[in-house]
Coordinates of C-alpha atoms in Angstrom, one line a residue:
X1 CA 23.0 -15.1 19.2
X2 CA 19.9 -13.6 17.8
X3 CA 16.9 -16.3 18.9
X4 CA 14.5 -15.1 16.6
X5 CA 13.4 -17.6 14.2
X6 CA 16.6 -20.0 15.8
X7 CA 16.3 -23.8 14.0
X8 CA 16.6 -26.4 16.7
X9 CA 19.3 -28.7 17.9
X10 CA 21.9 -25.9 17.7
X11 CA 25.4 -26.7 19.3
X12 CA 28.4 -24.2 19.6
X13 CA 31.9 -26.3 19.1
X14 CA 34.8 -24.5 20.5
X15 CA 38.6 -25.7 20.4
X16 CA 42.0 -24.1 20.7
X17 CA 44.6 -23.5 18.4
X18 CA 47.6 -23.7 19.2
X19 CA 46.6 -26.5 21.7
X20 CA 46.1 -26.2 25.4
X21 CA 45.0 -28.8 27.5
X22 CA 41.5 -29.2 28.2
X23 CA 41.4 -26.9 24.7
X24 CA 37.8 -27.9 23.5
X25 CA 34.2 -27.8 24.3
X26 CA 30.8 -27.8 23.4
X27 CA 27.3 -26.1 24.2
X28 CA 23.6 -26.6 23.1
X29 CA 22.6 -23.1 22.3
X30 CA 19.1 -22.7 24.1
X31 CA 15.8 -21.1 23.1
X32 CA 16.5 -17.8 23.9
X33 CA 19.4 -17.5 21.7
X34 CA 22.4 -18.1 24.3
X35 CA 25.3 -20.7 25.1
X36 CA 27.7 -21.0 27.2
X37 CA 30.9 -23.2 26.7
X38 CA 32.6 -24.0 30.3
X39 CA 35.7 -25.0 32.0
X40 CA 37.6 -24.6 28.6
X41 CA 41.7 -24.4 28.7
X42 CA 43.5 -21.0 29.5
X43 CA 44.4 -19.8 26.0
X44 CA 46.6 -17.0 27.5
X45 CA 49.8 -18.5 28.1
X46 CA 50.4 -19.9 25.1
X47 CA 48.6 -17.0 23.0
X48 CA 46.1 -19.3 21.8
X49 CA 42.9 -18.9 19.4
X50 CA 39.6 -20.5 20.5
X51 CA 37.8 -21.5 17.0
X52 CA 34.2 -21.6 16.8
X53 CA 31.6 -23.5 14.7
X54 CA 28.2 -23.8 14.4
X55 CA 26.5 -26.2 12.1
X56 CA 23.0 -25.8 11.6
X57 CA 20.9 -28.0 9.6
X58 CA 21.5 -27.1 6.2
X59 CA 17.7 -27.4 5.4
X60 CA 17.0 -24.3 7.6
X61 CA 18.7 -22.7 5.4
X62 CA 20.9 -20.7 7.9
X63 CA 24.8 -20.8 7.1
X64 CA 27.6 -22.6 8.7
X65 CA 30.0 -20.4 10.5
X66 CA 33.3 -20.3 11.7
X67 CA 34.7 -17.9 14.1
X68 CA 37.7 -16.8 15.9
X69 CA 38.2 -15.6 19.7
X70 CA 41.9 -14.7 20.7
X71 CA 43.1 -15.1 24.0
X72 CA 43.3 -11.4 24.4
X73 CA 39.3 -11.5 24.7
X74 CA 39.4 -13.3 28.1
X75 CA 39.5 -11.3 30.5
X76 CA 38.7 -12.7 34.1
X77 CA 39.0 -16.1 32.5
X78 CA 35.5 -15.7 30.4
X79 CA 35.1 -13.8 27.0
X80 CA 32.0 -13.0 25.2
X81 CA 31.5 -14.2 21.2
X82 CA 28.0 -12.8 20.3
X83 CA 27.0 -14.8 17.0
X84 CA 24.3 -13.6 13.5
X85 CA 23.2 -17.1 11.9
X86 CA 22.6 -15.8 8.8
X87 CA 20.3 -16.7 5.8
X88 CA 22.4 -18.6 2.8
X89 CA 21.4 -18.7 -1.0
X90 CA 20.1 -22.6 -2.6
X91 CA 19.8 -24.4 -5.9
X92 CA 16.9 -26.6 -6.5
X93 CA 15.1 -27.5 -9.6
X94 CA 13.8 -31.4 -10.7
X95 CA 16.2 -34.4 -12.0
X96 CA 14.5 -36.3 -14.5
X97 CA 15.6 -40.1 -16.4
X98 CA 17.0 -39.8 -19.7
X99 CA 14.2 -39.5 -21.6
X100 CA 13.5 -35.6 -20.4
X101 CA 9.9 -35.9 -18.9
X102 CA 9.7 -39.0 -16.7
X103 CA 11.2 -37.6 -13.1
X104 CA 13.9 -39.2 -10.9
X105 CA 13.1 -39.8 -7.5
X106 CA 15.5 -41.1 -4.5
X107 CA 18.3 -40.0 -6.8
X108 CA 21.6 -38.2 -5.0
X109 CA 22.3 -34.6 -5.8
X110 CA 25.6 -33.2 -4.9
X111 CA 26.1 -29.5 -4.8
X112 CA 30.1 -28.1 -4.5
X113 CA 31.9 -25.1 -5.2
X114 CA 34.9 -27.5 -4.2
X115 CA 38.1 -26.6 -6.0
X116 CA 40.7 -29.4 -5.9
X117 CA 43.8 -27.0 -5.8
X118 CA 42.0 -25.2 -2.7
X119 CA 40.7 -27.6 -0.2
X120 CA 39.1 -25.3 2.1
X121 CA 36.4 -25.0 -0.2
X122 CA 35.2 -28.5 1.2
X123 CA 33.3 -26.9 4.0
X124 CA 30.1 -26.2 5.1
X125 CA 28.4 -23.2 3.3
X126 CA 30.3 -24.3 -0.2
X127 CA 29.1 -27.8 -0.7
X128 CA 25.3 -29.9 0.1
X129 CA 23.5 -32.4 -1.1
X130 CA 20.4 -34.1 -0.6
X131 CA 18.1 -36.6 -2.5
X132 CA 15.1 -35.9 -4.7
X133 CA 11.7 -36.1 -3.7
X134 CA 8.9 -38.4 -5.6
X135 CA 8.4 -35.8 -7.9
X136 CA 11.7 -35.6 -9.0
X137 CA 12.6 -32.4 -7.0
X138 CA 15.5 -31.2 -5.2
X139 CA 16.7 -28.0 -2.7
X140 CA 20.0 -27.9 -1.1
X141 CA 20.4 -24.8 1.1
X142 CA 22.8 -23.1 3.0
X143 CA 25.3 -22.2 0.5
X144 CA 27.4 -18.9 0.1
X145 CA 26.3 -17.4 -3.1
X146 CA 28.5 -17.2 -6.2
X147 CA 29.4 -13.5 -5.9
X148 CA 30.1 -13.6 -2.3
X149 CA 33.3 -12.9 -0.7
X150 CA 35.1 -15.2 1.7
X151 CA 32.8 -14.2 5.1
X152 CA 34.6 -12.1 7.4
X153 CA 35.6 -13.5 10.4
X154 CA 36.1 -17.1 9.0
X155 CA 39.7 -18.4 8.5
X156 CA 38.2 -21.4 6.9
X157 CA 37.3 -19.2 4.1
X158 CA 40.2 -17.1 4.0
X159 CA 41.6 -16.5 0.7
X160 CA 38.9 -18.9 -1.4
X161 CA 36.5 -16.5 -3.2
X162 CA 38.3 -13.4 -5.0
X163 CA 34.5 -12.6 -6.1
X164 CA 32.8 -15.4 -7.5
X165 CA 32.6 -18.9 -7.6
X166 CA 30.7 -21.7 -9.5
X167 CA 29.4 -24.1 -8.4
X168 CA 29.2 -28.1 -9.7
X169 CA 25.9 -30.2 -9.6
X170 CA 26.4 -34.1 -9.8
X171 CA 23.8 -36.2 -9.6
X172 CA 24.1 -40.4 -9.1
X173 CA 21.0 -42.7 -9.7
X174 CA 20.9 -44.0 -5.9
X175 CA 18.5 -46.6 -7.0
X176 CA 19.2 -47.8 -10.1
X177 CA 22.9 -47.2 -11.2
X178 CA 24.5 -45.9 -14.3
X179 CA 26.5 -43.1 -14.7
X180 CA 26.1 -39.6 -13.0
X181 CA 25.5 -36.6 -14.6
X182 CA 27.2 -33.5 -14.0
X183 CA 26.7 -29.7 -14.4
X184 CA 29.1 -27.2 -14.2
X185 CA 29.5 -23.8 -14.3
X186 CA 26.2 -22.8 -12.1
X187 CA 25.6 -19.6 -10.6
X188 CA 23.5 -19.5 -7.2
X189 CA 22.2 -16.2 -6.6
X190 CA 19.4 -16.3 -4.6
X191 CA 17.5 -19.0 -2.3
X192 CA 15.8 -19.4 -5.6
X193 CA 18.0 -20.6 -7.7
X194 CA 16.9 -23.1 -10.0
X195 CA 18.2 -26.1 -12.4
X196 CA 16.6 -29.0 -13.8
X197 CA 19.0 -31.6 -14.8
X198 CA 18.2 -34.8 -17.4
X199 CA 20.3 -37.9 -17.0
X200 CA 22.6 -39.2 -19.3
X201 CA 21.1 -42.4 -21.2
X202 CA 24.4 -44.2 -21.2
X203 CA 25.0 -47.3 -22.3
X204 CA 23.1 -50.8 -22.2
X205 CA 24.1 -54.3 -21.9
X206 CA 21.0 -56.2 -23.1
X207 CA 20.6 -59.9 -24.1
X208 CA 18.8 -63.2 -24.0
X209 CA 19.3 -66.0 -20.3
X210 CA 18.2 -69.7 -21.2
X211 CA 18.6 -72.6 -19.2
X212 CA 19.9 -76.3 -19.5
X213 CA 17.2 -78.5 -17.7
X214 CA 15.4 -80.1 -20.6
X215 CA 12.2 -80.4 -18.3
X216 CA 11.7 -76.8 -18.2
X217 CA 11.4 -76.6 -22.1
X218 CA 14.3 -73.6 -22.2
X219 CA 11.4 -71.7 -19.7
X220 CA 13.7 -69.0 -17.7
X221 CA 12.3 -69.4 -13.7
X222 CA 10.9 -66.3 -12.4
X223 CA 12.9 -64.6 -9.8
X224 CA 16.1 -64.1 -11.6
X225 CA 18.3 -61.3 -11.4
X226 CA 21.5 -59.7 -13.4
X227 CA 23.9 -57.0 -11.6
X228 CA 26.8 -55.8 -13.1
X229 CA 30.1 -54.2 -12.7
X230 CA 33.0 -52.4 -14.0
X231 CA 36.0 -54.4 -13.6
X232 CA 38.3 -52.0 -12.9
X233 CA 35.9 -49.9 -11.3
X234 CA 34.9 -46.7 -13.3
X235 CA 32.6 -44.4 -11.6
X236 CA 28.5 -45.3 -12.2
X237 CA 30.0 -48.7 -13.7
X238 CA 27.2 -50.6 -11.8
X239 CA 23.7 -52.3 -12.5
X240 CA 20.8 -54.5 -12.3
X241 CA 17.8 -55.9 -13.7
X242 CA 15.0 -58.4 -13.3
X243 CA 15.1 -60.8 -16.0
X244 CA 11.7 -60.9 -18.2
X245 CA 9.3 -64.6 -18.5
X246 CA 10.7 -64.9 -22.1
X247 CA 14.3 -64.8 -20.9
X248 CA 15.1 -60.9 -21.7
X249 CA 16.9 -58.9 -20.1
X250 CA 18.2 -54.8 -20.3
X251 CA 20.9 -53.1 -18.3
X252 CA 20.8 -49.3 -18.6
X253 CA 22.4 -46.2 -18.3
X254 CA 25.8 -48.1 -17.6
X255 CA 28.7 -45.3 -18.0
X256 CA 31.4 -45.4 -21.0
X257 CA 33.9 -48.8 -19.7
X258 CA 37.0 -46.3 -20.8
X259 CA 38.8 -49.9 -21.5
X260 CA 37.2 -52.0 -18.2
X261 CA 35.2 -55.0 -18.4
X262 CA 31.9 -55.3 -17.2
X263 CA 31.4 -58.8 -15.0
X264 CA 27.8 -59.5 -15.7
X265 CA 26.6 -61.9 -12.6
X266 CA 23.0 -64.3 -12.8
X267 CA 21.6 -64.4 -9.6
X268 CA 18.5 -67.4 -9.5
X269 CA 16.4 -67.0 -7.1
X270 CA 17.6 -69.3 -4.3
X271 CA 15.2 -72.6 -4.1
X272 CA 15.2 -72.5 -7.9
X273 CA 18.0 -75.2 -8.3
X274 CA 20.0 -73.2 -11.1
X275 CA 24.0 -72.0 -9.9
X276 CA 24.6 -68.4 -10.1
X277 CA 27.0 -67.6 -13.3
X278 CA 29.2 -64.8 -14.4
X279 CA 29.6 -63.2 -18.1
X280 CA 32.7 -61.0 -18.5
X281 CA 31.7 -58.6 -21.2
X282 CA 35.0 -56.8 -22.7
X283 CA 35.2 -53.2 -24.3
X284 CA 35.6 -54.0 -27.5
X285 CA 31.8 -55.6 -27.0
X286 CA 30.4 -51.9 -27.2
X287 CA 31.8 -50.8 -30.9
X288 CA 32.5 -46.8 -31.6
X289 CA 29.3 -45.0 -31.8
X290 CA 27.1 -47.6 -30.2
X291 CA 25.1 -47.7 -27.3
X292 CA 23.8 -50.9 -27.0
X293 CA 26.0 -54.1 -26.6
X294 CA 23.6 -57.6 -27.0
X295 CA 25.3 -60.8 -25.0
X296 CA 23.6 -64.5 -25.2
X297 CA 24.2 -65.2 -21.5
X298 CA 25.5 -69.0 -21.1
X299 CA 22.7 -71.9 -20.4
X300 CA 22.4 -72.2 -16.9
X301 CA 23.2 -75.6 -15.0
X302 CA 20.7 -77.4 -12.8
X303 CA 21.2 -79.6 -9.6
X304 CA 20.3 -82.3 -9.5

């Protein structure tokens, strides 16, 4: 292996197919570029394969590989596999909230070229993610790029690209909820390649809390909370806000129910006196066209 430029913490995996016991192994590659994988299984009488793997980080960049070495390379018990980390293409850009301009941080950003009728396509080298920076930003490297063929060599490839492939960005709000937003159809070309992706806005519960101990004169505590749920779960069905002093309260960027319920659940802060309560809000609470479903939460009840 090449050990100019080498990221760190490099390890060579090597197993045997078909099995042979003691058929698997493991070696740090060192600084000067080699590894050496001992007391492995004798592939030769049962014409066995050793597969190999490497699995750099995929922020260096450098591409996963897979390769093969068949028993007829060991001669006197030890064969040689010399291995080129190579350089992979990248998509990065900015994620920003649903309003264009204001950026997302801490959000998840999934890369794939994954086809569902192929499943070696989930692998390393066709699929990354990673979470944006404070900025909004985002880089996942180490992918194959879109007009690549399957890498010779590699029979975890084998017969996935004829030529091209596309790849799918989904991104989830790790932070706040809602639905995520996906892209399809992008071509990575270059280390460079670039998308910015806006959120979907989505759709908001929103509504009014009071509470039931006359003393308080209908004066919502401070430190209550409202998370929500699809019921059955939808993907992104999920939320939470901090209600507001005058007893307010928005949920956004909630995905489409598609015929769930959303369980709405008041969480008072714990020394407050007031029970927890749940709202179930039902689909046909979010009328054809609309956006925006408004709910007057029940009075809460206090201990006494």
């Amino acid at each position: 292996m090449c050990s100019s430029d080498l990221p760190s913490g490099l390890y060579v995996y090597a197993y045997a197919e078909p099995w042979v016991t003691g058929g698997w192994g493991m070696a740090e590659v060192q600084p000067d570029g080699t590894y050496s994988i001992l007391a492995l299984g004798d592939p030769v009488p049962s014409s066995s394969t050793y597969i190999l793997e490497i699995y750099p980080d995929p922020s260096s960049g450098y591409l996963a590989q897979t390769l093969t070495v068949p028993y007829t390379a060991f001669a006197s018990d030890a064969a040689t596999k010399d291995i080129e980390l190579a350089k992979g293409a990248g998509l990065s850009g900015h994620v920003y909230q649903s309003d264009g301009t204001t950026p997302l941080s801490g959000a998840c950003v999934w890369g794939t070229a994954y086809d569902p009728d192929v499943p070696e396509t989930w692998s390393y080298g066709y699929s990354g993610w990673v979470q944006t920076e404070l900025d909004g930003s985002y880089a996942i490297t180490g992918l194959y790029p879109s007009d690549d063929p399957a890498v010779p060599d590699n029979p975890a490839t084998t017969g996935v690209v004829e030529g091209y492939h596309a790849y799918t960005i989904t991104v989830y709000d790790c932070a706040g909820g809602g639905p995520p937003t996906t892209v399809t159809d992008v071509e990575v070309v270059d280390a460079l390649s670039r998308r910015d992706i806006t959120m979907s806005a989505g759709k908001t519960i929103s509504g009014t809390l009071t509470v039931s101990d006359a003393a308080t004169g209908g004066t919502v505590p401070t430190g209550f909370s409202i998370w929500t749920y699809a019921d059955p779960w939808v993907d992104g069905g999920w939320g939470q806000t901090t209600v507001n002093p005058d007893g307010t309260y928005s949920i956004t960027g909630l995905v489409d129910p598609q015929g769930s319920d959303y369980l709405l659940f008041v969480y008072p802060q714990g020394d407050s006196g007031y029970l927890p309560q749940s709202v179930r809000v039902s689909p046909g609470d979010f009328p054809a066209g609309s956006e925006e479903h408004t709910s007057e939460l029940q009075s809460l009840a206090y201990l006494v």
